[in-house]
């Protein structure tokens, strides 16, 4: 079983930057991909923000392309989400996840335990 510990986030002004980290432990050799979802306040829809495979292939939501970069340090079993040029609409709770062999998905916690990112205008 994989455990994910998320860190980073906080409050920043529009145009600023933040970095999220997500460290995996446990069944790390079964991890195929990792990434982040987010849920904006007052919205039920959850958005897949960024995704990186074990081979390093990445995908981004259109809303963050060119501003966010996801990367991984395999030696540290950690994924990073560098968020630049932040906008107020990036304000959300961010949750790290991983996909493992067999098709199961693990999250860093429940949505009320995710990392709050707040961007002020």
Tab-separated table of N, CA and C in Angstrom:
chain	number	residue	atom	x	y	z
A	1	UNK	N	0.846	-1.191	0.000
A	1	UNK	CA	0.000	0.000	0.000
A	1	UNK	C	0.882	1.241	0.000
A	2	UNK	N	0.502	2.223	-0.806
A	2	UNK	CA	1.278	3.441	-0.941
A	2	UNK	C	0.739	4.520	-0.009
A	3	UNK	N	1.638	5.225	0.630
A	3	UNK	CA	1.275	6.397	1.417
A	3	UNK	C	1.836	7.639	0.731
A	4	UNK	N	1.043	8.679	0.689
A	4	UNK	CA	1.442	9.933	0.065
A	4	UNK	C	1.365	11.051	1.088
A	5	UNK	N	2.443	11.837	1.178
A	5	UNK	CA	2.473	12.975	2.088
A	5	UNK	C	2.702	14.238	1.275
A	6	UNK	N	1.764	15.124	1.369
A	6	UNK	CA	1.779	16.334	0.580
A	6	UNK	C	2.265	17.507	1.428
A	7	UNK	N	2.972	18.441	0.787
A	7	UNK	CA	3.411	19.643	1.486
A	7	UNK	C	3.471	20.798	0.506
A	8	UNK	N	3.614	21.989	1.075
A	8	UNK	CA	3.656	23.188	0.257
A	8	UNK	C	2.342	23.938	0.339
A	9	UNK	N	2.105	24.747	-0.648
A	9	UNK	CA	0.875	25.524	-0.677
A	9	UNK	C	0.967	26.771	0.171
A	10	UNK	N	-0.182	27.432	0.334
A	10	UNK	CA	-0.228	28.643	1.133
A	10	UNK	C	-0.912	29.770	0.406
A	11	UNK	N	-0.581	30.988	0.849
A	11	UNK	CA	-1.188	32.200	0.309
A	11	UNK	C	-0.151	32.984	-0.481
A	12	UNK	N	-0.538	33.414	-1.664
A	12	UNK	CA	0.381	34.172	-2.513
A	12	UNK	C	-0.414	35.188	-3.314
A	13	UNK	N	0.232	36.259	-3.701
A	13	UNK	CA	-0.433	37.242	-4.554
A	13	UNK	C	-0.437	36.781	-6.000
A	14	UNK	N	-1.372	37.276	-6.733
A	14	UNK	CA	-1.455	36.955	-8.157
A	14	UNK	C	-0.124	37.280	-8.829
A	15	UNK	N	0.299	36.362	-9.681
A	15	UNK	CA	1.586	36.522	-10.352
A	15	UNK	C	2.728	35.831	-9.630
A	16	UNK	N	2.459	35.408	-8.410
A	16	UNK	CA	3.486	34.751	-7.617
A	16	UNK	C	3.615	33.271	-7.920
A	17	UNK	N	4.452	32.619	-7.123
A	17	UNK	CA	4.746	31.208	-7.342
A	17	UNK	C	4.641	30.425	-6.037
A	18	UNK	N	4.300	29.175	-6.185
A	18	UNK	CA	4.301	28.235	-5.083
A	18	UNK	C	4.746	26.879	-5.609
A	19	UNK	N	5.229	26.042	-4.705
A	19	UNK	CA	5.584	24.687	-5.093
A	19	UNK	C	4.957	23.695	-4.133
A	20	UNK	N	4.312	22.698	-4.716
A	20	UNK	CA	3.766	21.594	-3.940
A	20	UNK	C	4.677	20.387	-4.085
A	21	UNK	N	4.777	19.615	-3.011
A	21	UNK	CA	5.545	18.382	-3.045
A	21	UNK	C	4.672	17.232	-2.573
A	22	UNK	N	4.941	16.070	-3.108
A	22	UNK	CA	4.192	14.879	-2.715
A	22	UNK	C	5.176	13.714	-2.650
A	23	UNK	N	5.399	13.232	-1.449
A	23	UNK	CA	6.353	12.155	-1.235
A	23	UNK	C	5.628	10.835	-1.047
A	24	UNK	N	6.084	9.832	-1.754
A	24	UNK	CA	5.461	8.515	-1.697
A	24	UNK	C	6.323	7.557	-0.885
A	25	UNK	N	5.662	6.665	-0.189
A	25	UNK	CA	6.341	5.593	0.540
A	25	UNK	C	5.448	4.367	0.495
A	26	UNK	N	6.013	3.246	0.837
A	26	UNK	CA	5.243	2.010	0.780
A	26	UNK	C	5.505	1.296	-0.534
A	27	UNK	N	4.474	0.947	-1.233
A	27	UNK	CA	4.613	0.184	-2.476
A	27	UNK	C	5.034	1.039	-3.663
A	28	UNK	N	6.155	1.728	-3.515
A	28	UNK	CA	6.532	2.713	-4.525
A	28	UNK	C	6.890	2.090	-5.866
A	29	UNK	N	7.325	0.849	-5.856
A	29	UNK	CA	7.726	0.218	-7.118
A	29	UNK	C	6.528	-0.130	-7.990
A	30	UNK	N	5.345	-0.022	-7.418
A	30	UNK	CA	4.144	-0.304	-8.191
A	30	UNK	C	3.538	0.960	-8.794
A	31	UNK	N	4.147	2.119	-8.497
A	31	UNK	CA	3.577	3.387	-8.971
A	31	UNK	C	3.835	3.573	-10.451
A	32	UNK	N	2.777	3.803	-11.199
A	32	UNK	CA	2.887	4.056	-12.636
A	32	UNK	C	2.910	5.553	-12.943
A	33	UNK	N	2.151	6.303	-12.165
A	33	UNK	CA	2.035	7.727	-12.435
A	33	UNK	C	1.600	8.451	-11.172
A	34	UNK	N	1.885	9.736	-11.135
A	34	UNK	CA	1.473	10.588	-10.018
A	34	UNK	C	0.997	11.919	-10.570
A	35	UNK	N	0.265	12.642	-9.740
A	35	UNK	CA	-0.205	13.948	-10.194
A	35	UNK	C	-1.020	14.644	-9.134
A	36	UNK	N	-1.707	15.684	-9.572
A	36	UNK	CA	-2.516	16.489	-8.664
A	36	UNK	C	-3.896	16.762	-9.275
A	37	UNK	N	-4.891	16.694	-8.410
A	37	UNK	CA	-6.217	17.200	-8.701
A	37	UNK	C	-6.410	18.479	-7.878
A	38	UNK	N	-7.385	19.261	-8.243
A	38	UNK	CA	-7.773	20.393	-7.423
A	38	UNK	C	-9.274	20.596	-7.467
A	39	UNK	N	-9.766	21.221	-6.400
A	39	UNK	CA	-11.185	21.550	-6.312
A	39	UNK	C	-11.300	22.975	-5.807
A	40	UNK	N	-11.887	23.819	-6.627
A	40	UNK	CA	-12.036	25.226	-6.274
A	40	UNK	C	-13.168	25.402	-5.270
A	41	UNK	N	-13.098	26.454	-4.466
A	41	UNK	CA	-14.147	26.668	-3.464
A	41	UNK	C	-15.512	26.856	-4.105
A	42	UNK	N	-16.507	26.211	-3.536
A	42	UNK	CA	-17.867	26.333	-4.021
A	42	UNK	C	-18.166	25.532	-5.268
A	43	UNK	N	-17.184	24.793	-5.755
A	43	UNK	CA	-17.398	23.980	-6.950
A	43	UNK	C	-17.325	22.498	-6.615
A	44	UNK	N	-18.181	21.738	-7.222
A	44	UNK	CA	-18.161	20.299	-7.000
A	44	UNK	C	-17.182	19.607	-7.935
A	45	UNK	N	-16.941	20.226	-9.098
A	45	UNK	CA	-16.070	19.586	-10.083
A	45	UNK	C	-14.629	19.595	-9.609
A	46	UNK	N	-13.969	18.463	-9.796
A	46	UNK	CA	-12.552	18.343	-9.474
A	46	UNK	C	-11.770	18.260	-10.775
A	47	UNK	N	-10.718	19.016	-10.852
A	47	UNK	CA	-9.952	19.146	-12.079
A	47	UNK	C	-8.609	18.428	-11.963
A	48	UNK	N	-8.292	17.647	-12.970
A	48	UNK	CA	-6.966	17.045	-13.040
A	48	UNK	C	-6.008	18.135	-13.499
A	49	UNK	N	-5.091	18.514	-12.642
A	49	UNK	CA	-4.206	19.636	-12.912
A	49	UNK	C	-2.985	19.200	-13.711
A	50	UNK	N	-2.306	18.175	-13.229
A	50	UNK	CA	-1.079	17.724	-13.869
A	50	UNK	C	-0.839	16.263	-13.524
A	51	UNK	N	-0.135	15.603	-14.430
A	51	UNK	CA	0.057	14.155	-14.339
A	51	UNK	C	1.426	13.839	-14.920
A	52	UNK	N	2.170	12.959	-14.245
A	52	UNK	CA	3.466	12.545	-14.769
A	52	UNK	C	3.596	11.041	-14.604
A	53	UNK	N	4.035	10.382	-15.666
A	53	UNK	CA	4.181	8.935	-15.627
A	53	UNK	C	5.567	8.554	-15.102
A	54	UNK	N	5.742	7.285	-14.854
A	54	UNK	CA	7.039	6.807	-14.385
A	54	UNK	C	8.124	7.034	-15.431
A	55	UNK	N	7.706	7.134	-16.687
A	55	UNK	CA	8.661	7.398	-17.751
A	55	UNK	C	8.934	8.875	-17.973
A	56	UNK	N	8.212	9.705	-17.240
A	56	UNK	CA	8.451	11.137	-17.338
A	56	UNK	C	7.513	11.893	-18.264
A	57	UNK	N	6.566	11.209	-18.875
A	57	UNK	CA	5.602	11.903	-19.726
A	57	UNK	C	4.636	12.705	-18.865
A	58	UNK	N	4.318	13.894	-19.343
A	58	UNK	CA	3.477	14.789	-18.553
A	58	UNK	C	2.225	15.217	-19.318
A	59	UNK	N	1.204	15.537	-18.563
A	59	UNK	CA	-0.029	16.111	-19.110
A	59	UNK	C	-0.510	17.190	-18.165
A	60	UNK	N	-1.111	18.223	-18.753
A	60	UNK	CA	-1.592	19.340	-17.952
A	60	UNK	C	-2.996	19.739	-18.374
A	61	UNK	N	-3.727	20.273	-17.411
A	61	UNK	CA	-4.991	20.890	-17.754
A	61	UNK	C	-4.707	22.126	-18.609
A	62	UNK	N	-5.587	22.408	-19.534
A	62	UNK	CA	-5.392	23.577	-20.399
A	62	UNK	C	-5.249	24.853	-19.576
A	63	UNK	N	-5.929	24.898	-18.460
A	63	UNK	CA	-5.945	26.106	-17.636
A	63	UNK	C	-4.599	26.410	-16.984
A	64	UNK	N	-3.693	25.433	-16.948
A	64	UNK	CA	-2.407	25.658	-16.279
A	64	UNK	C	-1.216	25.490	-17.211
A	65	UNK	N	-1.458	25.115	-18.441
A	65	UNK	CA	-0.358	24.908	-19.381
A	65	UNK	C	0.459	26.183	-19.528
A	66	UNK	N	1.767	26.008	-19.489
A	66	UNK	CA	2.664	27.144	-19.614
A	66	UNK	C	2.953	27.835	-18.298
A	67	UNK	N	2.196	27.488	-17.257
A	67	UNK	CA	2.413	28.127	-15.943
A	67	UNK	C	2.844	27.112	-14.881
A	68	UNK	N	2.313	25.912	-14.972
A	68	UNK	CA	2.629	24.876	-13.989
A	68	UNK	C	3.568	23.853	-14.616
A	69	UNK	N	4.452	23.311	-13.796
A	69	UNK	CA	5.350	22.258	-14.235
A	69	UNK	C	5.378	21.157	-13.192
A	70	UNK	N	5.120	19.942	-13.645
A	70	UNK	CA	5.204	18.802	-12.749
A	70	UNK	C	6.495	18.051	-13.044
A	71	UNK	N	7.158	17.623	-11.992
A	71	UNK	CA	8.407	16.883	-12.158
A	71	UNK	C	8.497	15.842	-11.046
A	72	UNK	N	9.420	14.921	-11.211
A	72	UNK	CA	9.560	13.895	-10.190
A	72	UNK	C	11.020	13.601	-9.932
A	73	UNK	N	11.330	13.346	-8.680
A	73	UNK	CA	12.663	12.938	-8.253
A	73	UNK	C	12.529	11.482	-7.834
A	74	UNK	N	12.942	10.593	-8.709
A	74	UNK	CA	12.751	9.172	-8.436
A	74	UNK	C	13.568	8.711	-7.225
A	75	UNK	N	14.708	9.337	-6.996
A	75	UNK	CA	15.546	8.954	-5.861
A	75	UNK	C	14.848	9.271	-4.537
A	76	UNK	N	14.033	10.316	-4.543
A	76	UNK	CA	13.323	10.714	-3.338
A	76	UNK	C	11.860	10.270	-3.358
A	77	UNK	N	11.453	9.610	-4.439
A	77	UNK	CA	10.055	9.180	-4.580
A	77	UNK	C	9.102	10.349	-4.353
A	78	UNK	N	9.463	11.450	-4.943
A	78	UNK	CA	8.712	12.686	-4.713
A	78	UNK	C	8.360	13.352	-6.034
A	79	UNK	N	7.149	13.888	-6.075
A	79	UNK	CA	6.687	14.653	-7.218
A	79	UNK	C	6.535	16.107	-6.778
A	80	UNK	N	6.886	17.001	-7.672
A	80	UNK	CA	6.791	18.425	-7.390
A	80	UNK	C	5.865	19.086	-8.408
A	81	UNK	N	5.075	20.015	-7.935
A	81	UNK	CA	4.258	20.829	-8.833
A	81	UNK	C	4.673	22.279	-8.631
A	82	UNK	N	5.425	22.785	-9.594
A	82	UNK	CA	5.849	24.179	-9.559
A	82	UNK	C	4.771	25.022	-10.213
A	83	UNK	N	4.239	25.954	-9.473
A	83	UNK	CA	3.135	26.773	-9.968
A	83	UNK	C	3.601	28.223	-10.064
A	84	UNK	N	3.709	28.708	-11.294
A	84	UNK	CA	4.145	30.077	-11.548
A	84	UNK	C	2.998	30.898	-12.120
A	85	UNK	N	3.169	32.195	-12.090
A	85	UNK	CA	2.165	33.111	-12.644
A	85	UNK	C	0.771	32.756	-12.134
A	86	UNK	N	0.684	32.567	-10.852
A	86	UNK	CA	-0.578	32.128	-10.258
A	86	UNK	C	-1.668	33.179	-10.417
A	87	UNK	N	-2.878	32.689	-10.602
A	87	UNK	CA	-4.047	33.527	-10.798
A	87	UNK	C	-5.052	33.243	-9.680
A	88	UNK	N	-5.914	34.190	-9.390
A	88	UNK	CA	-6.940	33.935	-8.365
A	88	UNK	C	-7.765	32.681	-8.651
A	89	UNK	N	-7.967	32.385	-9.922
A	89	UNK	CA	-8.746	31.184	-10.259
A	89	UNK	C	-7.991	29.888	-9.990
A	90	UNK	N	-6.726	29.978	-9.609
A	90	UNK	CA	-5.982	28.788	-9.188
A	90	UNK	C	-6.253	28.450	-7.732
A	91	UNK	N	-6.968	29.331	-7.047
A	91	UNK	CA	-7.312	29.079	-5.653
A	91	UNK	C	-8.147	27.811	-5.551
A	92	UNK	N	-7.665	26.870	-4.758
A	92	UNK	CA	-8.327	25.574	-4.653
A	92	UNK	C	-7.626	24.739	-3.594
A	93	UNK	N	-8.263	23.630	-3.278
A	93	UNK	CA	-7.599	22.587	-2.506
A	93	UNK	C	-6.961	21.629	-3.504
A	94	UNK	N	-5.697	21.354	-3.300
A	94	UNK	CA	-4.959	20.475	-4.190
A	94	UNK	C	-4.697	19.152	-3.480
A	95	UNK	N	-4.864	18.083	-4.234
A	95	UNK	CA	-4.696	16.747	-3.658
A	95	UNK	C	-3.804	15.927	-4.580
A	96	UNK	N	-2.786	15.323	-3.998
A	96	UNK	CA	-1.862	14.478	-4.737
A	96	UNK	C	-2.437	13.066	-4.871
A	97	UNK	N	-2.120	12.415	-5.980
A	97	UNK	CA	-2.567	11.038	-6.178
A	97	UNK	C	-1.487	10.238	-6.888
A	98	UNK	N	-1.622	8.923	-6.826
A	98	UNK	CA	-0.776	8.071	-7.652
A	98	UNK	C	-1.598	6.888	-8.164
A	99	UNK	N	-1.229	6.440	-9.321
A	99	UNK	CA	-1.818	5.253	-9.924
A	99	UNK	C	-0.809	4.117	-9.816
A	100	UNK	N	-1.272	2.967	-9.372
A	100	UNK	CA	-0.357	1.848	-9.214
A	100	UNK	C	-0.747	0.704	-10.134
A	101	UNK	N	0.175	-0.225	-10.280
A	101	UNK	CA	-0.095	-1.419	-11.084
A	101	UNK	C	-1.339	-2.118	-10.545
A	102	UNK	N	-2.197	-2.534	-11.470
A	102	UNK	CA	-3.454	-3.146	-11.066
A	102	UNK	C	-4.614	-2.190	-11.149
A	103	UNK	N	-4.303	-0.897	-11.345
A	103	UNK	CA	-5.351	0.075	-11.593
A	103	UNK	C	-5.838	0.864	-10.403
A	104	UNK	N	-5.293	0.626	-9.218
A	104	UNK	CA	-5.767	1.345	-8.050
A	104	UNK	C	-5.156	2.746	-7.994
A	105	UNK	N	-5.913	3.669	-7.437
A	105	UNK	CA	-5.453	5.037	-7.242
A	105	UNK	C	-5.442	5.359	-5.749
A	106	UNK	N	-4.350	5.945	-5.295
A	106	UNK	CA	-4.229	6.400	-3.919
A	106	UNK	C	-4.183	7.920	-3.912
A	107	UNK	N	-4.750	8.504	-2.873
A	107	UNK	CA	-4.709	9.947	-2.680
A	107	UNK	C	-3.964	10.259	-1.391
A	108	UNK	N	-3.467	11.493	-1.310
A	108	UNK	CA	-2.720	11.911	-0.124
A	108	UNK	C	-3.630	12.111	1.070
A	109	UNK	N	-4.907	12.153	0.850
A	109	UNK	CA	-5.855	12.292	1.941
A	109	UNK	C	-7.235	12.569	1.401
A	110	UNK	N	-8.124	12.925	2.290
A	110	UNK	CA	-9.451	13.315	1.835
A	110	UNK	C	-9.403	14.792	1.418
A	111	UNK	N	-10.459	15.238	0.783
A	111	UNK	CA	-10.439	16.590	0.257
A	111	UNK	C	-10.369	17.651	1.350
A	112	UNK	N	-10.836	17.330	2.527
A	112	UNK	CA	-10.708	18.316	3.599
A	112	UNK	C	-9.334	18.268	4.254
A	113	UNK	N	-8.450	17.389	3.737
A	113	UNK	CA	-7.088	17.304	4.242
A	113	UNK	C	-6.067	17.749	3.200
A	114	UNK	N	-6.571	18.166	2.050
A	114	UNK	CA	-5.664	18.552	0.983
A	114	UNK	C	-4.933	19.847	1.292
A	115	UNK	N	-4.119	20.255	0.352
A	115	UNK	CA	-3.312	21.458	0.507
A	115	UNK	C	-4.054	22.660	-0.062
A	116	UNK	N	-4.233	23.652	0.757
A	116	UNK	CA	-4.913	24.859	0.326
A	116	UNK	C	-3.935	25.784	-0.390
A	117	UNK	N	-4.315	26.195	-1.561
A	117	UNK	CA	-3.583	27.217	-2.309
A	117	UNK	C	-4.540	28.389	-2.501
A	118	UNK	N	-4.133	29.536	-2.020
A	118	UNK	CA	-4.961	30.726	-2.130
A	118	UNK	C	-4.179	31.817	-2.848
A	119	UNK	N	-4.742	32.324	-3.917
A	119	UNK	CA	-4.103	33.373	-4.705
A	119	UNK	C	-4.960	34.633	-4.605
A	120	UNK	N	-4.378	35.665	-4.032
A	120	UNK	CA	-5.112	36.919	-3.861
A	120	UNK	C	-4.889	37.832	-5.066
A	121	UNK	N	-5.886	38.609	-5.361
A	121	UNK	CA	-5.795	39.502	-6.530
A	121	UNK	C	-5.203	40.847	-6.163
